[in-house]
Short mmCIF file of C-alpha atoms in Angstrom, two decimals:
data_model
loop_
_atom_site.label_atom_id
_atom_site.label_comp_id
_atom_site.label_asym_id
_atom_site.label_seq_id
_atom_site.Cartn_x
_atom_site.Cartn_y
_atom_site.Cartn_z
CA UNK O 55 240.39 13.00 155.96
CA UNK O 56 242.25 14.69 159.12
CA UNK O 57 245.72 12.86 159.85
CA UNK O 58 245.97 11.49 163.09
CA UNK O 59 249.25 13.61 164.79
CA UNK O 60 250.29 10.45 166.28
CA UNK O 61 254.05 12.16 165.96
CA UNK O 62 253.31 14.72 167.65
CA UNK O 63 255.98 16.23 169.34
CA UNK O 64 258.45 13.97 167.70
CA UNK O 65 261.40 14.64 166.28
CA UNK O 66 262.79 12.97 163.08
CA UNK O 67 266.55 13.20 161.58
CA UNK O 68 265.84 11.85 157.77
CA UNK O 69 268.94 11.41 155.28
CA UNK O 70 268.47 11.40 151.34
CA UNK O 71 265.04 13.23 152.13
CA UNK O 72 265.47 16.07 149.41
CA UNK O 73 263.19 13.97 147.32
CA UNK O 74 261.40 11.02 145.82
CA UNK O 75 260.99 8.51 149.10
CA UNK O 76 262.78 10.35 151.96
CA UNK O 77 260.91 13.64 151.24
CA UNK O 78 257.75 11.48 151.15
CA UNK O 79 258.49 9.87 154.63
CA UNK O 80 259.34 13.60 155.92
CA UNK O 81 255.79 15.09 154.71
CA UNK O 82 253.95 12.37 156.16
CA UNK O 83 255.62 12.51 159.34
CA UNK O 84 255.30 15.83 159.46
CA UNK O 85 251.60 15.88 159.10
CA UNK O 86 251.66 13.56 161.52
CA UNK O 87 253.08 16.15 163.92
CA UNK O 88 256.51 15.51 164.01
CA UNK O 89 259.61 18.03 163.03
CA UNK O 90 262.02 17.10 160.83
CA UNK O 91 265.64 17.85 160.22
CA UNK O 92 267.16 16.47 156.56
CA UNK O 93 270.14 15.79 155.48
CA UNK O 94 271.40 15.25 151.89
CA UNK O 95 273.80 16.42 149.64
CA UNK O 96 271.59 17.96 147.08
CA UNK O 97 271.42 21.56 148.69
CA UNK O 98 269.38 23.00 146.33
CA UNK O 99 266.63 20.42 146.79
CA UNK O 100 267.05 20.01 150.13
CA UNK O 101 266.96 23.60 151.12
CA UNK O 102 263.72 23.89 148.90
CA UNK O 103 261.74 20.98 150.29
CA UNK O 104 262.28 22.33 153.66
CA UNK O 105 261.65 26.00 152.56
CA UNK O 106 258.20 24.20 151.33
CA UNK O 107 257.87 22.21 154.13
CA UNK O 108 257.54 25.17 156.37
CA UNK O 109 255.69 27.73 154.47
CA UNK O 110 252.92 24.92 153.88
CA UNK O 111 252.66 24.59 157.85
CA UNK O 112 252.98 28.21 158.73
CA UNK O 113 256.09 27.42 161.18
CA UNK O 114 259.01 25.84 161.44
CA UNK O 115 258.56 21.68 160.88
CA UNK O 116 261.94 21.81 159.05
CA UNK O 117 265.58 22.12 158.87
CA UNK O 118 268.27 21.57 156.32
CA UNK O 119 272.33 21.20 156.59
CA UNK O 120 274.62 19.48 154.09
CA UNK O 121 275.09 15.80 154.76
CA UNK O 122 277.70 13.67 153.31
CA UNK O 123 276.55 10.42 155.27
CA UNK O 124 280.48 8.65 154.66
CA UNK O 125 281.48 11.26 157.59
CA UNK O 126 280.83 10.81 160.99
CA UNK O 127 281.53 15.09 161.45
CA UNK O 128 278.52 15.38 159.08
CA UNK O 129 276.34 12.85 160.88
CA UNK O 130 277.31 14.29 164.46
CA UNK O 131 276.62 18.24 163.04
CA UNK O 132 273.05 16.45 161.31
CA UNK O 133 272.12 15.15 165.00
CA UNK O 134 273.34 18.07 167.10
CA UNK O 135 271.03 20.42 164.33
CA UNK O 136 268.21 18.40 165.80
CA UNK O 137 268.93 18.92 168.96
CA UNK O 138 269.57 22.79 168.40
CA UNK O 139 266.29 23.47 166.42
CA UNK O 140 263.57 21.06 168.01
CA UNK O 141 265.22 20.00 171.39
CA UNK O 142 266.72 16.33 170.65
CA UNK O 143 266.12 13.15 168.47
CA UNK O 144 263.33 10.76 168.60
CA UNK O 145 263.57 9.11 165.11
CA UNK O 146 265.75 8.18 162.59
CA UNK O 147 265.56 7.04 158.97
CA UNK O 148 268.68 6.76 157.55
CA UNK O 149 267.70 6.55 154.39
CA UNK O 150 270.42 7.80 151.26
CA UNK O 151 271.85 5.08 149.25
CA UNK O 152 272.62 4.96 145.46
CA UNK O 153 272.31 2.29 142.60
CA UNK O 154 275.30 3.13 140.40
CA UNK O 155 277.73 0.59 139.46
CA UNK O 156 275.81 -2.08 141.14
CA UNK O 157 277.79 -4.94 138.68
CA UNK O 158 281.22 -4.32 139.17
CA UNK O 159 282.38 -8.12 138.75
CA UNK O 160 283.70 -7.62 135.51
CA UNK O 161 284.63 -3.82 135.47
CA UNK O 162 288.41 -2.92 135.84
CA UNK O 163 290.15 -2.56 139.40
CA UNK O 164 288.76 0.35 140.89
CA UNK O 165 289.57 1.16 144.75
CA UNK O 166 286.96 4.42 144.61
CA UNK O 167 283.92 2.87 142.97
CA UNK O 168 283.69 -0.39 144.80
CA UNK O 169 284.37 1.79 147.96
CA UNK O 170 281.61 4.13 147.42
CA UNK O 171 278.71 1.72 147.17
CA UNK O 172 279.55 0.44 150.21
CA UNK O 173 280.23 3.45 151.96
CA UNK O 174 276.99 5.57 151.70
CA UNK O 175 274.95 2.06 151.49
CA UNK O 176 276.39 0.24 154.63
CA UNK O 177 278.94 1.47 156.48
CA UNK O 178 277.09 5.16 156.13
CA UNK O 179 274.16 3.20 158.12
CA UNK O 180 277.03 1.81 160.81
CA UNK O 181 277.85 5.41 161.48
CA UNK O 182 274.56 7.49 161.09
CA UNK O 183 273.37 4.52 163.78
CA UNK O 184 276.20 4.81 166.12
CA UNK O 185 275.26 8.76 166.15
CA UNK O 186 271.32 8.19 166.34
CA UNK O 187 271.72 6.06 169.15
CA UNK O 188 273.76 8.24 171.65
CA UNK O 189 271.00 11.49 170.59
CA UNK O 190 268.27 9.17 171.42
CA UNK O 191 269.90 7.00 174.70
CA UNK O 192 270.12 10.32 176.33
CA UNK O 193 266.75 11.02 175.24
CA UNK O 194 265.01 8.36 176.79
CA UNK O 195 264.38 5.89 173.76
CA UNK O 196 263.60 5.96 169.95
CA UNK O 197 263.19 4.09 166.74
CA UNK O 198 266.15 4.36 164.01
CA UNK O 199 264.66 2.46 160.70
CA UNK O 200 267.18 1.93 157.67
CA UNK O 201 267.24 1.77 154.03
CA UNK O 202 267.65 -1.92 152.86
CA UNK O 203 266.17 -3.35 149.68
CA UNK O 204 264.52 -7.14 148.86
CA UNK O 205 267.77 -6.84 147.52
CA UNK O 206 269.04 -7.49 150.99
CA UNK O 207 267.72 -11.43 150.48
CA UNK O 208 267.43 -11.82 146.89
CA UNK O 209 270.74 -11.77 144.84
CA UNK O 210 271.66 -11.14 141.04
CA UNK O 211 275.03 -10.69 139.14
CA UNK O 212 273.67 -7.90 137.86
CA UNK O 213 273.26 -6.28 141.19
CA UNK O 214 276.22 -8.11 143.08
CA UNK O 215 277.58 -5.25 144.80
CA UNK O 216 274.72 -3.42 145.50
CA UNK O 217 273.14 -7.08 147.17
CA UNK O 218 276.16 -7.39 149.06
CA UNK O 219 275.53 -3.89 150.56
CA UNK O 220 271.91 -4.32 151.49
CA UNK O 221 272.38 -7.88 152.60
CA UNK O 222 274.63 -5.60 155.11
CA UNK O 223 272.26 -3.33 156.23
CA UNK O 224 270.01 -6.35 156.88
CA UNK O 225 272.72 -8.02 159.22
CA UNK O 226 273.42 -4.83 160.75
CA UNK O 227 270.00 -4.27 161.70
CA UNK O 228 269.27 -7.32 163.16
CA UNK O 229 272.50 -7.52 165.09
CA UNK O 230 271.64 -4.13 167.16
CA UNK O 231 267.95 -6.05 168.51
CA UNK O 232 269.94 -6.02 172.23
CA UNK O 233 269.98 -1.92 172.48
CA UNK O 234 265.51 -1.54 173.10
CA UNK O 235 266.89 -3.27 176.87
CA UNK O 236 269.78 -1.32 177.01
CA UNK O 237 268.36 2.33 176.13
CA UNK O 238 264.96 1.90 174.73
CA UNK O 239 266.09 1.85 170.91
CA UNK O 240 264.59 0.22 168.63
CA UNK O 241 266.29 -0.35 164.82
CA UNK O 242 264.62 -1.60 161.76
CA UNK O 243 265.31 -1.83 158.23
CA UNK O 244 262.15 -0.75 155.51
CA UNK O 245 263.39 -3.03 152.40
CA UNK O 246 261.66 -2.17 149.16
CA UNK O 247 261.08 -3.98 145.74
CA UNK O 248 261.44 -1.64 142.45
CA UNK O 249 259.99 1.68 143.00
CA UNK O 250 259.58 4.32 140.27
CA UNK O 251 262.17 6.71 141.10
CA UNK O 252 266.13 6.87 140.18
CA UNK O 253 267.42 4.66 141.40
CA UNK O 254 265.51 1.63 140.10
CA UNK O 255 267.10 2.87 136.56
CA UNK O 256 270.53 3.04 137.95
CA UNK O 257 270.46 -0.52 138.98
CA UNK O 258 268.86 -1.33 135.89
CA UNK O 259 272.51 0.05 134.21
CA UNK O 260 270.51 0.37 130.99
CA UNK O 261 273.81 2.26 129.57
CA UNK O 262 275.84 -0.82 128.57
CA UNK O 263 273.13 -2.89 127.60
CA UNK O 264 273.02 -4.82 130.12
CA UNK O 265 270.03 -7.40 129.32
CA UNK O 266 269.08 -6.92 132.99
CA UNK O 267 267.75 -3.40 132.02
CA UNK O 268 264.41 -4.94 130.23
CA UNK O 269 264.27 -7.36 133.48
CA UNK O 270 264.27 -4.17 135.72
CA UNK O 271 261.62 -2.15 133.02
CA UNK O 272 259.04 -4.93 132.91
CA UNK O 273 258.70 -5.71 136.63
CA UNK O 274 256.15 -4.64 139.03
CA UNK O 275 256.52 -1.54 141.02
CA UNK O 276 255.64 -0.60 144.38
CA UNK O 277 254.47 2.48 145.20
CA UNK O 278 255.96 5.15 147.24
CA UNK O 279 253.54 5.11 149.29
CA UNK O 280 253.76 1.90 150.17
CA UNK O 281 257.05 2.59 151.38
CA UNK O 282 255.89 5.33 153.07
CA UNK O 283 253.75 3.00 155.03
CA UNK O 284 256.18 0.55 155.95
CA UNK O 285 258.43 2.94 157.24
CA UNK O 286 255.95 4.69 159.29
CA UNK O 287 254.51 1.03 160.47
CA UNK O 288 257.91 0.76 161.66
CA UNK O 289 258.22 3.61 163.72
CA UNK O 290 254.88 3.77 165.47
CA UNK O 291 254.54 0.24 166.56
CA UNK O 292 256.45 -0.34 169.17
CA UNK O 293 256.18 -3.89 169.03
CA UNK O 294 258.64 -4.23 166.05
CA UNK O 295 262.09 -4.24 166.99
CA UNK O 296 265.21 -5.71 164.84
CA UNK O 297 262.60 -6.24 161.96
CA UNK O 298 263.18 -6.56 158.41
CA UNK O 299 259.64 -4.95 156.35
CA UNK O 300 259.42 -5.88 152.91
CA UNK O 301 257.42 -3.27 150.82
CA UNK O 302 255.96 -5.51 147.63
CA UNK O 303 253.89 -4.51 144.40
CA UNK O 304 249.92 -4.54 145.16
CA UNK O 305 250.45 -2.40 148.46
CA UNK O 306 251.55 -5.68 150.53
CA UNK O 307 253.87 -5.60 153.66
CA UNK O 308 254.94 -8.48 155.58
CA UNK O 309 257.67 -9.08 157.72
CA UNK O 310 260.96 -11.07 156.08
CA UNK O 311 261.84 -13.62 158.81
CA UNK O 312 265.39 -14.54 159.93
CA UNK O 313 266.45 -17.95 159.41
CA UNK O 314 265.98 -19.84 162.68
CA UNK O 315 268.59 -21.15 164.49
CA UNK O 316 270.78 -23.72 163.05
CA UNK O 317 269.48 -27.09 165.30
CA UNK O 318 273.00 -28.47 165.29
CA UNK O 319 274.19 -25.44 167.66
CA UNK O 320 271.26 -26.13 170.14
CA UNK O 321 272.29 -28.21 172.56
CA UNK O 322 272.26 -27.82 175.87
CA UNK O 323 275.37 -26.46 176.74
CA UNK O 324 274.71 -23.54 174.32
CA UNK O 325 271.48 -22.90 175.64
CA UNK O 326 272.32 -22.37 178.87
CA UNK O 327 275.38 -20.42 177.97
CA UNK O 328 272.88 -18.16 175.38
CA UNK O 329 270.20 -17.58 178.48
CA UNK O 330 273.54 -16.24 180.57
CA UNK O 331 274.97 -13.92 177.44
CA UNK O 332 271.71 -12.26 177.17
CA UNK O 333 271.28 -10.78 180.72
CA UNK O 334 274.89 -10.18 181.07
CA UNK O 335 275.06 -8.40 177.58
CA UNK O 336 272.49 -6.08 178.52
CA UNK O 337 274.56 -4.79 181.48
CA UNK O 338 278.06 -4.77 179.10
CA UNK O 339 276.51 -2.89 177.08
CA UNK O 340 274.77 -0.07 179.52
CA UNK O 341 278.25 0.47 180.89
CA UNK O 342 279.90 1.20 177.51
CA UNK O 343 276.78 2.75 176.48
CA UNK O 344 277.56 5.02 179.81
CA UNK O 345 281.23 5.70 178.30
CA UNK O 346 280.02 6.39 175.17
CA UNK O 347 277.45 9.36 176.18
CA UNK O 348 280.48 10.94 177.98
CA UNK O 349 283.63 10.17 175.55
CA UNK O 350 281.39 11.91 172.50
CA UNK O 351 280.16 14.63 174.70
CA UNK O 352 276.59 13.97 173.95
#
């Protein structure tokens, strides 16, 4: 069966794509006609993945650059490479993340350990999104997909700081719905349950006899293919914006809807002010966008 070339002419930037989910998404995007630029810290694996993609295609469809997603300079270099190699950026899949030391409440007071989880899983997505938005705005629009998690909605003490990091991704994603109206850039998040990758083992924390490890081991799994399908749905379906899409066992893909606005807030004055704000905010952010593009030289 021939794969439809639904992403013909599109360019995608993907972080954490040397292996696992990121690599699988990159492979599917290439099948659908896209060029991909991979940013990762696993250089040997990243370069091998790009070589594999290019040799399979018989032409240059992928490029790689070492990328520490916690640094603005590396994010800027990643998106600049996409512009240089392939002419611009239409899609960003911000997928890099970690699961080690997910349960830190009773661990020693260690700034580096706690900061690392939030820096990679949350703040790096903020930084990558900011760079992506400017490149896409210059090109006339695009779509950003962030990797969140079911842990962005469900909580456990065994993954407390990991859940906090993913709640942050959910909040960031839903907060940026306005930019579709400002510059044509949509932002969504994919939210998988346990996937059969190294991350599940990291989160299970079996090394210190945490009983949560047994629960993780016995829990059902989401297939990588289901996550790939969810990501591509968020990319290709232009009606989806600020959506948090669950990827669940049994090949189930469905949105996790946000809670409604609290009725105690919705008096007539609020409704009037909110309507006016929605219109004025678009004008405001268009002005800020123009300033940002000039400031960053994009």
